[in-house]
Coordinates of C-alpha atoms in Angstrom, one line a residue:
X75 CA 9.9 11.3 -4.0
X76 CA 8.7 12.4 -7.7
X77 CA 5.7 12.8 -9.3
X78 CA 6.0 9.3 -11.1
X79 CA 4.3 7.7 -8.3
X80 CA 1.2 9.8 -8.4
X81 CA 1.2 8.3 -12.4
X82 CA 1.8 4.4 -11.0
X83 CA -0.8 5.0 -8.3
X84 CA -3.4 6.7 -11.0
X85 CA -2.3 3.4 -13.3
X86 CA -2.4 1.0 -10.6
X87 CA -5.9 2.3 -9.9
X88 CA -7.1 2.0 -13.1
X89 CA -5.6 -1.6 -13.4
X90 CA -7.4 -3.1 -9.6
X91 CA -10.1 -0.9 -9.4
X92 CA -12.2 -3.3 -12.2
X93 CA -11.5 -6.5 -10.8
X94 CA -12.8 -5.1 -7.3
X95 CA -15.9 -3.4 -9.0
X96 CA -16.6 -6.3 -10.3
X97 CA -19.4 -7.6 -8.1
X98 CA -21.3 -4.0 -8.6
X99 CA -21.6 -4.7 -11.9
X100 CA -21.5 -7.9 -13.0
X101 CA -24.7 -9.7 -11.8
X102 CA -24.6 -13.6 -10.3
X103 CA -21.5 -13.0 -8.8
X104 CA -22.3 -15.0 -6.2
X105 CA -22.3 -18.5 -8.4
X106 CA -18.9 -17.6 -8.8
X107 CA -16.8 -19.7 -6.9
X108 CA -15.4 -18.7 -3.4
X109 CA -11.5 -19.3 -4.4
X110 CA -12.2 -17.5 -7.1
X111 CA -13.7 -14.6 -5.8
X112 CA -11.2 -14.3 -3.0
X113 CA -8.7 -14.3 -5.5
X114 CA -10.5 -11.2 -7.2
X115 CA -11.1 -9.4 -3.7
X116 CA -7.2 -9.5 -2.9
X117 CA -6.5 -8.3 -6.1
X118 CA -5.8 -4.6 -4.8
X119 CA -4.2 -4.8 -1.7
X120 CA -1.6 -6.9 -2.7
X121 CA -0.4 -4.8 -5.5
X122 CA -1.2 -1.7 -2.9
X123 CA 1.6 -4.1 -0.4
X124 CA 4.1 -4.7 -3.4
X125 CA 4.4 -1.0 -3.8
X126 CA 5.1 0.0 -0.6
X127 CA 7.3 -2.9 -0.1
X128 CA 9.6 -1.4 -2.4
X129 CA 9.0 2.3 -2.0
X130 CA 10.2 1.4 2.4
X131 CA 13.1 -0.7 1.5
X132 CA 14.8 0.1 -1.6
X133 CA 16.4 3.5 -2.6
X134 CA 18.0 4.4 -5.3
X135 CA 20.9 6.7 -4.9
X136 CA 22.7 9.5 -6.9
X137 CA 24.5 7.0 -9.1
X138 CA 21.7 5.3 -9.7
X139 CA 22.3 2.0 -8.0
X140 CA 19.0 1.0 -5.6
X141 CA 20.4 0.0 -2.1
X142 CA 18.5 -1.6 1.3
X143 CA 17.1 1.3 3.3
X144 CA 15.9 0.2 6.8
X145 CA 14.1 3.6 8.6
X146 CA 11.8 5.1 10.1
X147 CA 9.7 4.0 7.5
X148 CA 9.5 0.4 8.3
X149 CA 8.1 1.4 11.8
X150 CA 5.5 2.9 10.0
X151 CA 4.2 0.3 8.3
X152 CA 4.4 -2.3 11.0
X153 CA 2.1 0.2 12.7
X154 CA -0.2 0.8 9.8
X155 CA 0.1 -3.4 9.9
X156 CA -1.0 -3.5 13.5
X157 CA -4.1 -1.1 13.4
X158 CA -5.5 -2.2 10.1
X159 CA -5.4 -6.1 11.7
X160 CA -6.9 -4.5 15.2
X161 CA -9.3 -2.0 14.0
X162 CA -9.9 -3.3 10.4
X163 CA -9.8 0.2 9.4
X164 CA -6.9 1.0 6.2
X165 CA -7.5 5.1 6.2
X166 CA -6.7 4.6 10.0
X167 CA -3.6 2.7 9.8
X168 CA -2.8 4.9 6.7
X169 CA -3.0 8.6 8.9
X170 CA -1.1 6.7 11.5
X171 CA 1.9 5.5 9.1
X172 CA 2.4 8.7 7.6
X173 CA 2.0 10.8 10.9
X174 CA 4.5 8.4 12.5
X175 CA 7.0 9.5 9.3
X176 CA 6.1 13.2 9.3
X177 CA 7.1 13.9 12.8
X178 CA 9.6 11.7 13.1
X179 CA 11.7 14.0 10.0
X180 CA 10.4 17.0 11.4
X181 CA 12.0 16.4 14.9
X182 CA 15.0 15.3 13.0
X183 CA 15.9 11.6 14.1
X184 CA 14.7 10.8 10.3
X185 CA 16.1 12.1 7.8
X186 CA 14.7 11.4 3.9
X187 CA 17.0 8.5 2.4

């Protein structure tokens, strides 16, 4: 992994983070309509979805050619899936996911694509 997705998450953030502030600072909010504002509030996690979408089933190899990766990885997120929709709790699902990946290349069945 490199340090350019720490810069795409820090730009991402800056991008989605508005349009979810949004009803903090703009006032009547609420004669906006619902569609509308639903639209707004799923702003964030679907970009958050798209990125690890690709970072879980696409790698790019030494000649620079991306391939399909199915890993440990993809457990992990149908986990982080399962707890966010059961406890409707992200950071949860989140510890879970990347717990589930850490041990799983420290035991050794995983190894990093």
């Amino acid at each position: 992994m490199s340090t350019d997705l720490v810069v795409l998450a820090i730009l991402m953030f800056a991008v989605t983070y508005p349009s979810r502030a949004l009803g903090l600072l703009a006032p009547g909010l609420d004669r906006m309509p619902k569609v509308a504002f639903d639209y707004l509030q799923l702003v964030g996690p679907a970009v958050l979805a798209a990125l690890a979408a690709v970072s879980v089933m696409v790698v790019v190899g030494d000649d620079d050619v991306p391939s399909f990766h199915v890993g440990i990885e993809w457990v992990a997120v149908f986990v982080c899936l399962a707890i966010v929709a059961r406890r409707r709790n992200l950071f949860l699902g989140l510890v879970a996911a990347v717990a589930i990946v850490i041990i799983a290349r420290e035991v050794g069945p995983a190894a990093l694509p």
